[in-house]
Short mmCIF file of C-alpha atoms and ligand atoms in Angstrom, two decimals:
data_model
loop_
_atom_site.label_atom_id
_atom_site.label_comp_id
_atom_site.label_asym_id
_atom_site.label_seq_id
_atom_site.Cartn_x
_atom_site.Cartn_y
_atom_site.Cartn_z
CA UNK A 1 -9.98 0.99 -46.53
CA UNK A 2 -12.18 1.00 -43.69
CA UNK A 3 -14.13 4.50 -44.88
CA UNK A 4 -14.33 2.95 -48.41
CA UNK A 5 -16.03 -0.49 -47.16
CA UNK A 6 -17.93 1.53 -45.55
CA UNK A 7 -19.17 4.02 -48.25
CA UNK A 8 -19.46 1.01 -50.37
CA UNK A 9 -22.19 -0.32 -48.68
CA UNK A 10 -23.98 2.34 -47.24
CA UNK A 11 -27.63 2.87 -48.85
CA UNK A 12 -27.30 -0.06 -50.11
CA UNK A 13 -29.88 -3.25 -49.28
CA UNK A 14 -26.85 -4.83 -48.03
CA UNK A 15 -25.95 -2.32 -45.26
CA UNK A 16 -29.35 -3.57 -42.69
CA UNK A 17 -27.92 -6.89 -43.01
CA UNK A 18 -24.37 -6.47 -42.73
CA UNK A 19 -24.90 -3.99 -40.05
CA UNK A 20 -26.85 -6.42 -38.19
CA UNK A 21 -23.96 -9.61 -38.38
CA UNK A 22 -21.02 -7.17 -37.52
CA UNK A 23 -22.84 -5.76 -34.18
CA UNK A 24 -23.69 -9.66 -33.20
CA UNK A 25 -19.86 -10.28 -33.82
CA UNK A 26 -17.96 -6.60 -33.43
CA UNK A 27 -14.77 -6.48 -35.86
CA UNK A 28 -12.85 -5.32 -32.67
CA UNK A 29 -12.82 -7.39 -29.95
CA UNK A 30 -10.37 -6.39 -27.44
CA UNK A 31 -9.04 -8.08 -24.18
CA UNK A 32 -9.84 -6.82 -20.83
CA UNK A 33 -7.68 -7.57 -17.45
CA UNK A 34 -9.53 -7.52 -14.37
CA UNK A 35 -7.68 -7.86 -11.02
CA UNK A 36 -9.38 -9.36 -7.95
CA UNK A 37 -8.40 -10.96 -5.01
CA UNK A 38 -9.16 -14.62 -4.21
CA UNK A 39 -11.36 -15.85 -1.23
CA UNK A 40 -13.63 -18.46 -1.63
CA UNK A 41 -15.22 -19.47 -5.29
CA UNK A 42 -14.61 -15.67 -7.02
CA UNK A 43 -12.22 -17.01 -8.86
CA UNK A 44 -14.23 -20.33 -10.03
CA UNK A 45 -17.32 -18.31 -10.97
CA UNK A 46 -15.71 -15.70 -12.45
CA UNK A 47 -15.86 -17.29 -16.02
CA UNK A 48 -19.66 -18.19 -15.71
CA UNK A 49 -19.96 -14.48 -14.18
CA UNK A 50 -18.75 -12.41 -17.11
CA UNK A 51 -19.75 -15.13 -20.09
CA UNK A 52 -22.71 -13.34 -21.01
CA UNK A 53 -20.82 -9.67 -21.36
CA UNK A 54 -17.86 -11.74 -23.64
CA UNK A 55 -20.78 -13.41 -25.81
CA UNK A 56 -22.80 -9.97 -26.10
CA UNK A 57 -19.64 -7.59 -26.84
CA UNK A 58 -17.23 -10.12 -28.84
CA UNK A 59 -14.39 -9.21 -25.82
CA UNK A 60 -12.43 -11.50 -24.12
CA UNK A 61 -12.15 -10.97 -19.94
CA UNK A 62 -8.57 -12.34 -18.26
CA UNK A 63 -9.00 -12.34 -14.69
CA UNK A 64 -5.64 -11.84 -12.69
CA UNK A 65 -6.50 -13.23 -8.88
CA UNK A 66 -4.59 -11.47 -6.20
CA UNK A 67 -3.73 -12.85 -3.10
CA UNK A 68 -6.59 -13.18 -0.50
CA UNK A 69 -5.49 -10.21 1.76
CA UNK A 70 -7.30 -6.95 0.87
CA UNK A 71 -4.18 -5.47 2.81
CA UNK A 72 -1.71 -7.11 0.61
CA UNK A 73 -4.02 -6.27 -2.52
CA UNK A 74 -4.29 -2.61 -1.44
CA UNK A 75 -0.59 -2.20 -1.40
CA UNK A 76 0.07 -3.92 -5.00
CA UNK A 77 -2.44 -1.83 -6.24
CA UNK A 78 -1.03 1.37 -5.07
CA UNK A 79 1.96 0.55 -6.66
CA UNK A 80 0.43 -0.77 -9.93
CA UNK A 81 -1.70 2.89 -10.29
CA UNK A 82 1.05 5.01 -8.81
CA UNK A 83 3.42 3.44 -12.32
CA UNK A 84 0.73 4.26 -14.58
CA UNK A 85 0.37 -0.02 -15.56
CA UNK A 86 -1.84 0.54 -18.52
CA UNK A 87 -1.64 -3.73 -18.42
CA UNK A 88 -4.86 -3.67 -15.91
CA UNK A 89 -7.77 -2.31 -17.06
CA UNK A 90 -10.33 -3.06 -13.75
CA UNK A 91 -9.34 -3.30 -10.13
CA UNK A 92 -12.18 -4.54 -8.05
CA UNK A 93 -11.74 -2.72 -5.01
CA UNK A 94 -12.95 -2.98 -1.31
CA UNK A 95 -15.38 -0.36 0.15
CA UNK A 96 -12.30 1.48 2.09
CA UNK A 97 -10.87 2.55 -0.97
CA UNK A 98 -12.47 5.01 -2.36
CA UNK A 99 -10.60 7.95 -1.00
CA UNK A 100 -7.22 6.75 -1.23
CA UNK A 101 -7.19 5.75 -5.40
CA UNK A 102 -9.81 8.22 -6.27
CA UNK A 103 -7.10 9.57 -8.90
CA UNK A 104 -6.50 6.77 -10.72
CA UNK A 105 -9.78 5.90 -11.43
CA UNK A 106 -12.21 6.76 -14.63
CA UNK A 107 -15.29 9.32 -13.42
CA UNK A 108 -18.01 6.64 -13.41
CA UNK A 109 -21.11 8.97 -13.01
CA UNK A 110 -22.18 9.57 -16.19
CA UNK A 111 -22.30 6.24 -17.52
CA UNK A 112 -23.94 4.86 -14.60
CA UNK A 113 -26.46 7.56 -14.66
CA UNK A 114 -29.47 5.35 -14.71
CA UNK A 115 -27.88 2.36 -13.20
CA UNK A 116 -26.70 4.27 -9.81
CA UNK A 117 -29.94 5.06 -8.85
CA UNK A 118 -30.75 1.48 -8.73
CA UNK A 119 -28.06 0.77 -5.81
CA UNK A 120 -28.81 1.53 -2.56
CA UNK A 121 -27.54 5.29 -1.89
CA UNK A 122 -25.34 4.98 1.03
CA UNK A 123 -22.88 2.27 -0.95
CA UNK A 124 -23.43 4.93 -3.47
CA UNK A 125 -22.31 7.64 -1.48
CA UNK A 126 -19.22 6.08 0.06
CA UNK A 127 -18.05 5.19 -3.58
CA UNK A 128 -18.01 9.24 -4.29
CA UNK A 129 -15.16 11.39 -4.00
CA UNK A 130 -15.65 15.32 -4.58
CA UNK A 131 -18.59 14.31 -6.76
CA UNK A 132 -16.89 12.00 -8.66
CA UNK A 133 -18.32 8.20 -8.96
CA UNK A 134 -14.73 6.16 -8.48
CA UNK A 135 -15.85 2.79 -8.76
CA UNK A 136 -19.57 0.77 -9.26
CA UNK A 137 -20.52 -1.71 -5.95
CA UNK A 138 -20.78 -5.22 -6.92
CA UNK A 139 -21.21 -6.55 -3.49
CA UNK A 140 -22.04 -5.43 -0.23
CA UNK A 141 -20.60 -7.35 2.87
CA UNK A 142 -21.80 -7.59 6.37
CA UNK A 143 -20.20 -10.71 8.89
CA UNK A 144 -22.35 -13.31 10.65
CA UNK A 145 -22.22 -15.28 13.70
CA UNK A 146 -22.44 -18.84 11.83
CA UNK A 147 -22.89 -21.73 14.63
CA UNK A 148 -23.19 -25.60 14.57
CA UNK A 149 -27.45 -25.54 14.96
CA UNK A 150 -26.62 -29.53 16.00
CA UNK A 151 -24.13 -29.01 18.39
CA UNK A 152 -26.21 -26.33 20.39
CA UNK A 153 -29.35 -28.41 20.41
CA UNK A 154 -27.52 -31.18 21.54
CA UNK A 155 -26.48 -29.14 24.68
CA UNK A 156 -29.65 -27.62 25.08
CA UNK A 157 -28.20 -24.03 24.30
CA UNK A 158 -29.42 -20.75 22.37
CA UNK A 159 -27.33 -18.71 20.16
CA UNK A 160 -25.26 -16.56 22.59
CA UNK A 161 -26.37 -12.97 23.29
CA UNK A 162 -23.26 -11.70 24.68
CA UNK A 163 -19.46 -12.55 23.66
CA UNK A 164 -19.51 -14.03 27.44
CA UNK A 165 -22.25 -16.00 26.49
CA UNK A 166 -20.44 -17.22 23.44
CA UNK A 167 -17.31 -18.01 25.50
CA UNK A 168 -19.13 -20.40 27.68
CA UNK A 169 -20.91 -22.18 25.32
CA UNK A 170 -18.40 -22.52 23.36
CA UNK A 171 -16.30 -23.84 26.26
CA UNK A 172 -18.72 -26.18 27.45
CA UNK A 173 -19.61 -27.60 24.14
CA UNK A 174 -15.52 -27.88 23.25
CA UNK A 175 -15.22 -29.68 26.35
CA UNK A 176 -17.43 -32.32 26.29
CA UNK A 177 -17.09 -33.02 22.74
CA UNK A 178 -13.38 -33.21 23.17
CA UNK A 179 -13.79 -35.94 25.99
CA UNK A 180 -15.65 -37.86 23.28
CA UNK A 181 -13.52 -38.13 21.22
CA UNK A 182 -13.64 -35.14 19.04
CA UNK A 183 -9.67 -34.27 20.00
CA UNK A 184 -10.00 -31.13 17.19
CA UNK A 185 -12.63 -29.70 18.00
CA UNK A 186 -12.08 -25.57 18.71
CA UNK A 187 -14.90 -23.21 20.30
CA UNK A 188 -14.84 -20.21 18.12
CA UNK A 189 -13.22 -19.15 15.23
CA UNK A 190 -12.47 -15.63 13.64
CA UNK A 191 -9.63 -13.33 11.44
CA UNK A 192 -6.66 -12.59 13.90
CA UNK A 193 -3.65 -12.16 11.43
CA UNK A 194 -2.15 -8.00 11.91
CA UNK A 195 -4.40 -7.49 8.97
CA UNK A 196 -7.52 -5.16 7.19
CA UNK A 197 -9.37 -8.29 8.39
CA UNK A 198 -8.69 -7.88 11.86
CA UNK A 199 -9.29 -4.07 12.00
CA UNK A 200 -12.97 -5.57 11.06
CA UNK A 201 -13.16 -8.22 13.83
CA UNK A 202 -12.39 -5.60 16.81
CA UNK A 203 -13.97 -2.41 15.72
CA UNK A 204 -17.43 -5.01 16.22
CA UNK A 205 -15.87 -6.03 19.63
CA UNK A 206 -14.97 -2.79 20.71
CA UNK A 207 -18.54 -1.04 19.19
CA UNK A 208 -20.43 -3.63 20.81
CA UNK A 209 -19.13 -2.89 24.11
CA UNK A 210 -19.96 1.00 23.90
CA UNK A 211 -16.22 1.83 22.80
CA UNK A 212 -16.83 4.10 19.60
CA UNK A 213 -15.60 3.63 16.12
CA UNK A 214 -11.81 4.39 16.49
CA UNK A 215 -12.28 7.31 14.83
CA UNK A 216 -15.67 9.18 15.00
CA UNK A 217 -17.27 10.53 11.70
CA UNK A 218 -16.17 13.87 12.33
CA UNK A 219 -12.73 13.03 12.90
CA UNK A 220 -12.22 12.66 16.59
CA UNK A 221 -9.90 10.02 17.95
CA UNK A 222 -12.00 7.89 20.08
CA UNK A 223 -10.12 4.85 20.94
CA UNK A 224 -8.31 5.16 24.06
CA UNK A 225 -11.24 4.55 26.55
CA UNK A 226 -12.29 1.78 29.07
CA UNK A 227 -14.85 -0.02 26.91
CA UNK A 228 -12.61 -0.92 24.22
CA UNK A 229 -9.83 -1.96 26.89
CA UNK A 230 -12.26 -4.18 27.83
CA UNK A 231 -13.34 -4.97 24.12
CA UNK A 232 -9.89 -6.46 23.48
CA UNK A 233 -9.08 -7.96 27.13
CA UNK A 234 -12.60 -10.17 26.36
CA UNK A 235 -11.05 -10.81 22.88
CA UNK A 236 -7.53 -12.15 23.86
CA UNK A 237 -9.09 -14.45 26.65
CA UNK A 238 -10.48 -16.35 23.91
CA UNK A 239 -6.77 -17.03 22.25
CA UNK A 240 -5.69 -20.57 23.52
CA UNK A 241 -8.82 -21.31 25.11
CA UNK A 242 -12.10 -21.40 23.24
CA UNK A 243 -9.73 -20.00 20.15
CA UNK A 244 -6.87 -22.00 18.82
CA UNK A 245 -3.28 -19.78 19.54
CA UNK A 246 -3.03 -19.87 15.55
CA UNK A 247 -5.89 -17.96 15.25
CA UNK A 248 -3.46 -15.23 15.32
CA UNK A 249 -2.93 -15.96 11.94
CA UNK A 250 -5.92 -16.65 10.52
CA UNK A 251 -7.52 -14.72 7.46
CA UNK A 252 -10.81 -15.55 6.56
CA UNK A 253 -10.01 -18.09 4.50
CA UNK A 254 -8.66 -20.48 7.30
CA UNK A 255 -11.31 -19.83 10.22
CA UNK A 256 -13.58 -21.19 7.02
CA UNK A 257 -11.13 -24.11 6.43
CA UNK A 258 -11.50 -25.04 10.07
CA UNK A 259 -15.45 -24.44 10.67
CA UNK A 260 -15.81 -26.03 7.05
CA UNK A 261 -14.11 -29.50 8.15
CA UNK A 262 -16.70 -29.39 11.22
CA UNK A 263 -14.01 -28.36 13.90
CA UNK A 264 -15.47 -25.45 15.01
CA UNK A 265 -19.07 -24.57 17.13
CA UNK A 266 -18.75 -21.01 16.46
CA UNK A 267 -17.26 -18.71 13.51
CA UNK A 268 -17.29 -15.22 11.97
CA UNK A 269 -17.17 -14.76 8.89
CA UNK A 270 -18.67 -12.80 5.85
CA UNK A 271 -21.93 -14.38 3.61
CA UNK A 272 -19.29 -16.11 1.22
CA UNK A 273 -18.75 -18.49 3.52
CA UNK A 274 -22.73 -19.68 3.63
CA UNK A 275 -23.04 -21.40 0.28
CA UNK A 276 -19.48 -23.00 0.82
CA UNK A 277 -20.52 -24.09 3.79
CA UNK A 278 -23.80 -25.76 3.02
CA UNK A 279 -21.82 -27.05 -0.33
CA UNK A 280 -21.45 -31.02 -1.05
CA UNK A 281 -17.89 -31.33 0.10
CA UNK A 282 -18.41 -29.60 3.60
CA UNK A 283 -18.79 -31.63 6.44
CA UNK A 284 -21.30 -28.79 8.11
CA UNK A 285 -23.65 -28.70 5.27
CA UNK A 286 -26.87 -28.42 7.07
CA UNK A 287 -26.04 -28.69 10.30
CA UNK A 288 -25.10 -24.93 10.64
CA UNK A 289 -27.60 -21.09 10.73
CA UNK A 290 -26.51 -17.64 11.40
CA UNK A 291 -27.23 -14.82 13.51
CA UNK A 292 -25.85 -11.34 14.23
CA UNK A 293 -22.68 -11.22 16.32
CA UNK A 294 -22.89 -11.10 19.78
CA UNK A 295 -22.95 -7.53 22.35
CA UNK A 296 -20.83 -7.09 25.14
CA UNK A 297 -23.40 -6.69 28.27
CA UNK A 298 -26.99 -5.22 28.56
CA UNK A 299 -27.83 -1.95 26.85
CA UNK A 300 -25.23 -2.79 24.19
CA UNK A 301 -26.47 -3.06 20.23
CA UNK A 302 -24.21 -5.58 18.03
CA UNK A 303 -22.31 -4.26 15.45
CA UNK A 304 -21.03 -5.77 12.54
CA UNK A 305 -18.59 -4.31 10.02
CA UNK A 306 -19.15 -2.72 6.61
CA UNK A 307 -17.45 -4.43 4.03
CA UNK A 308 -17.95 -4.53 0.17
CA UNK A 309 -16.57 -4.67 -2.95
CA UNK A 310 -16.70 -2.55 -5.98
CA UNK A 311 -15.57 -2.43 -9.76
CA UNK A 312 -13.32 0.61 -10.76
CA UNK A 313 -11.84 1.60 -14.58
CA UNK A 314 -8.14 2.87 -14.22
CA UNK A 315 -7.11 5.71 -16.19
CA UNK A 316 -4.16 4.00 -17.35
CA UNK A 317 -6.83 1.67 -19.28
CA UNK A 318 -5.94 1.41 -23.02
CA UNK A 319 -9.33 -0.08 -23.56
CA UNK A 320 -11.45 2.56 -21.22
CA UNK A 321 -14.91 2.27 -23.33
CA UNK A 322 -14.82 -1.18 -23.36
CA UNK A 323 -13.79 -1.43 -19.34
CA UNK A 324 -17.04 0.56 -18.32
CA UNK A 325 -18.99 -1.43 -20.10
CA UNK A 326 -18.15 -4.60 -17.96
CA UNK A 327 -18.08 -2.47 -15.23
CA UNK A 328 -21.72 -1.46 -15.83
CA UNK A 329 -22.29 -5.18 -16.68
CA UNK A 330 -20.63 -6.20 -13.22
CA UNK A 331 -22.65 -4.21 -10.91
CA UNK A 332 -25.72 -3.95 -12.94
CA UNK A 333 -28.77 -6.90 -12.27
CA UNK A 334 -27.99 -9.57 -14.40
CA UNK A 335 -24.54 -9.87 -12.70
CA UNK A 336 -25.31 -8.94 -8.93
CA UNK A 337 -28.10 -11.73 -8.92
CA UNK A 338 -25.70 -14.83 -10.62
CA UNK A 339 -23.16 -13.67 -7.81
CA UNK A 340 -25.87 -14.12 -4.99
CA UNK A 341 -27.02 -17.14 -6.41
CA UNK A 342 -23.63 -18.75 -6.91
CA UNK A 343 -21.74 -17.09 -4.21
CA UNK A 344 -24.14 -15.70 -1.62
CA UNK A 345 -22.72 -12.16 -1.94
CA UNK A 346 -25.09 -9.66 -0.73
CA UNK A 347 -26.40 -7.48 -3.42
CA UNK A 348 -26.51 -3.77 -3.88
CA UNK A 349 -29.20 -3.33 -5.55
CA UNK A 350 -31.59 -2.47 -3.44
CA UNK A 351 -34.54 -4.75 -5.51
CA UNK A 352 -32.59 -7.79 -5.96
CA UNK A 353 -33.47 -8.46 -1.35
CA UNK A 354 -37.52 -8.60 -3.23
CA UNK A 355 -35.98 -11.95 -5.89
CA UNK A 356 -37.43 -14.76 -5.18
CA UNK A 357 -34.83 -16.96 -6.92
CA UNK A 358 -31.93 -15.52 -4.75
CA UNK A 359 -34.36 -15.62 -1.09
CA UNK A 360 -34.63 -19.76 -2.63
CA UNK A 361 -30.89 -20.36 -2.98
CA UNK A 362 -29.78 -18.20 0.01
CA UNK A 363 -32.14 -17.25 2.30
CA UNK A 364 -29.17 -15.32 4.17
CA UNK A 365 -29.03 -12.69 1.68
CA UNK A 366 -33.02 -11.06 2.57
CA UNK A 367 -32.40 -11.81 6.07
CA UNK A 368 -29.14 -10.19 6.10
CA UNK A 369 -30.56 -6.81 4.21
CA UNK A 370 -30.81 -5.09 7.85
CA UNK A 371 -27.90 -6.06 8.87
CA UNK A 372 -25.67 -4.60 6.26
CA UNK A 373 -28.23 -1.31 6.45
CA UNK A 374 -27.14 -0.97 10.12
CA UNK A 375 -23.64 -2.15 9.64
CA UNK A 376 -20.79 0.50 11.42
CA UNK A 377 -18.68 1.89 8.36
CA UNK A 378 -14.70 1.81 9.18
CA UNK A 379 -13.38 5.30 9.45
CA UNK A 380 -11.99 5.74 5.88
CA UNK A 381 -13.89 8.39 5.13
CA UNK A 382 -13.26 10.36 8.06
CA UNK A 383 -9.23 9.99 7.89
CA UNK A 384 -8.85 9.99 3.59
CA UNK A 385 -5.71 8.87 2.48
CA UNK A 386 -4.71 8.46 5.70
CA UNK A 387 -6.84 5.39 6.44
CA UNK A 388 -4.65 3.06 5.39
CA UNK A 389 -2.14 3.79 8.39
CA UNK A 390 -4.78 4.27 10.71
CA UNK A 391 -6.09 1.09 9.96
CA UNK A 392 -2.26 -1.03 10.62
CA UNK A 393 -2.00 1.08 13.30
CA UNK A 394 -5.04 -0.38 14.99
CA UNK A 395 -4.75 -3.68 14.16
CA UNK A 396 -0.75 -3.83 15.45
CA UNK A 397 -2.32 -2.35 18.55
CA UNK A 398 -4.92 -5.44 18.95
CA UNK A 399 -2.42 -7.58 17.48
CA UNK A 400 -0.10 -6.92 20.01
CA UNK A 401 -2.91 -7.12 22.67
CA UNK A 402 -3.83 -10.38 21.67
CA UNK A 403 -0.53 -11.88 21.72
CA UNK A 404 0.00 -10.97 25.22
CA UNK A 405 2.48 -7.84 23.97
CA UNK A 406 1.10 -5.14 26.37
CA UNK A 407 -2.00 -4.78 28.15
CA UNK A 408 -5.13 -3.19 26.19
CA UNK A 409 -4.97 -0.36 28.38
CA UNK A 410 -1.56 0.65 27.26
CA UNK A 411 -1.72 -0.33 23.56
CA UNK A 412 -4.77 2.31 22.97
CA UNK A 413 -3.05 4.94 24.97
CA UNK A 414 -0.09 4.38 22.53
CA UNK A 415 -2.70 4.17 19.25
CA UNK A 416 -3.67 7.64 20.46
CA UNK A 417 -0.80 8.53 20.58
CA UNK A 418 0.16 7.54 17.23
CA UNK A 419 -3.13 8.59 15.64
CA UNK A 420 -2.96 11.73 17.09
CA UNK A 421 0.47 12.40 15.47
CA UNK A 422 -0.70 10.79 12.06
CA UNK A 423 -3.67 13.01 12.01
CA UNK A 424 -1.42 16.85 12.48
CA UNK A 425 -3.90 19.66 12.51
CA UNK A 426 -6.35 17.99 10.24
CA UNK A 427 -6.97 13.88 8.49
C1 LIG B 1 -14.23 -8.61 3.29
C2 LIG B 1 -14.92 -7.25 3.21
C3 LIG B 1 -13.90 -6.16 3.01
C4 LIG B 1 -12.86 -6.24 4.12
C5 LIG B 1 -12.22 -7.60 4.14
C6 LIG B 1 -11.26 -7.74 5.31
O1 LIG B 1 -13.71 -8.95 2.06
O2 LIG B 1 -15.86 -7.21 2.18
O3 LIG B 1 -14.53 -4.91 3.00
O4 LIG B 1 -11.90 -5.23 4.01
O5 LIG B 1 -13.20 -8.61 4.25
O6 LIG B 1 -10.60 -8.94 5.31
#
């Protein structure tokens, strides 16, 4: 039937003007899942994001959100590709990834032939496995020191330079704000829940006081030495002090919660949380700026962590040609700059930090372009599809620190240890 509507028409006047109504509207639209966890307003823009791909293609776009935890996502995932689910058809996935779901994932590189190019070639490059494109960045991510700009004036202080620094401002300012009258008022806020999240918080405390990456890029085990003792020491002096004791449980999404309500002077947190902040129903709007995270003593360079997300096409996909294309469409221009705009994700295209619309509505994302270009990578690539265990290995280890289970000194020796025995005769 199909062939003989087809050779019906063909030559024919008709066909220029039929041809032209059936591409506006194709005869086979098809409906694409796309599974991404849920932190901050990804999950309210999402519709506005992909409206333009479902109006130009005819498809139809379900998002499925995921819980907030990249470490819970990462292990539903695993399980999801490892069955075969031919149910999902796009996982967004976070920069660490790559290595460990390469197989599951549609080659990439020849579609995004031209587009690649466009993306700044490091994000590029950590998305490749043996040559083959896994997934397409859609965001880049690189944390911030956001602090109350009121609060500090009214003290007379400057942004802190070191984490000391930070601990006695924020101690000071805590104090006296307590005594009038602001009973809920905390010094600094961060992620401390045995999480991905926290893996991020101390490799910056333990890089920023001269204590390596954990592992090294070429594969050494660096983390039992006295720098990041004292890394994580400094770290768990803030836990019932200048940091409430629940911050042991906190994911990004509740240091946010607590800095958003105004009970907070200090907080880390990724760019997602600069629009919310400065957003009509948050009690900080305007009263807060960022800077770059703090360095542990002279001679020291801060160091923030490389985070990121990414689009990838599973192999299990029933509707694979359709999938790249909103793949493309996700990390391509159009997409990247309504994401800035409406989320203050930093993009990866490397012209979008030049947009003059995106520098109006969030003047973090140019300033933060050097940040995320200097930002230290975690050591997935290094360790492969071993990186997930060396990653909950490291953050028990601080997790334990922090909750007064061990010292620091004896919680790295042990990581060694462990990593050592994870690793055999080669990651
Ligand atoms: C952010 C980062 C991601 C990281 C996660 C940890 O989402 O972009 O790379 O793994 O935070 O919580």
């Amino acid at each position: 039937m199909t062939f003989k509507f087809k050779s019906l028409i063909a030559g024919s006047v008709m066909a220029a003007a039929l041809s032209t109504a059936f591409s506006a509207v194709p005869a086979s639209a098809e409906e694409i899942t796309y599974v991404s966890g849920a932190v901050g307003k990804a999950v309210e823009n999402f519709a506005a994001l992909v409206k333009p791909w479902e109006e130009k293609t005819g498809n139809k776009v379900t998002l499925v959100p995921m819980p907030a935890s990249t470490s819970d996502q990462f292990g539903q995932y695993r399980l999801w590709l490892a069955a075969g689910n031919s149910d999902i058809d796009l996982y967004q996935t976070d920069v660490i990834w790559a290595p460990q779901l390469a197989d599951h994932f549609v080659d990439l590189s020849a579609a995004a032939k031209d587009l690649a190019p466009q993306h700044f070639p490091s994000i590029i490059q950590s998305q490749t496995v043996n040559g083959k494109l896994v997934a397409l960045p859609i965001f880049t991510d690189a944390p911030a020191l956001y602090y109350r700009k009121d609060l500090l004036e009214k003290y007379g202080k400057q942004p802190p330079k070191t984490w000391d620094e930070l601990a006695a401002t924020a101690k000071e300012i805590q104090d006296k704000e307590r005594e009038a009258g602001a009973k809920d008022l905390w010094g600094f806020v961060w992620q401390g829940n045995a999480y991905e999240g926290l893996t991020c918080d101390a490799l910056e405390w333990v890089k920023s006081f001269g204590g390596g990456q954990i592992v090294e890029p070429d594969g050494k085990i660096s983390i039992n030495n006295e720098k990041a003792a004292k890394a994580l020491e400094t770290a768990k002096s803030w836990v019932g002090t200048i940091s409430p004791e629940g911050v042991l449980s906190y994911q990004e999404e509740e240091a946010r919660g607590l800095w958003q309500s105004g009970n907070a002077v200090f907080m880390r947190n990724w760019p997602y949380a600069y629009t919310l902040g400065n957003g009509d129903d948050s009690k900080v709007k305007g009263k807060f700026d960022v800077t770059t995270l703090p360095v542990g003593g002279e001679g020291d360079t801060s160091a923030a962590t490389l985070g990121g997300w990414n689009v990838a096409v599973s192999k299990y996909s029933k509707h694979q040609e359709a999938a790249i294309s909103l793949a493309m469409y996700l990390a391509g221009p159009e997409a990247q700059k309504q994401r800035a705009i409406a989320e203050s994700n930093l993009p990866t295209i490397i012209s979008l930090y030049d947009d003059a619309d995106i520098a109006k509505a969030q003047p973090i994302i140019p300033q933060w372009k050097n940040v995320f270009l200097n930002a230290v990578p975690r050591p997935s690539a290094p360790t492969l599809g071993k990186y997930n265990e060396v990653s909950s290995k490291f953050w028990s280890a601080v997790h334990d620190t922090l909750s007064g289970n061990g010292s620091a000194a004896d919680n790295l020796a042990k990581l060694e240890a462990d990593l050592t025995d994870l690793k055999g005769d080669q990651w």
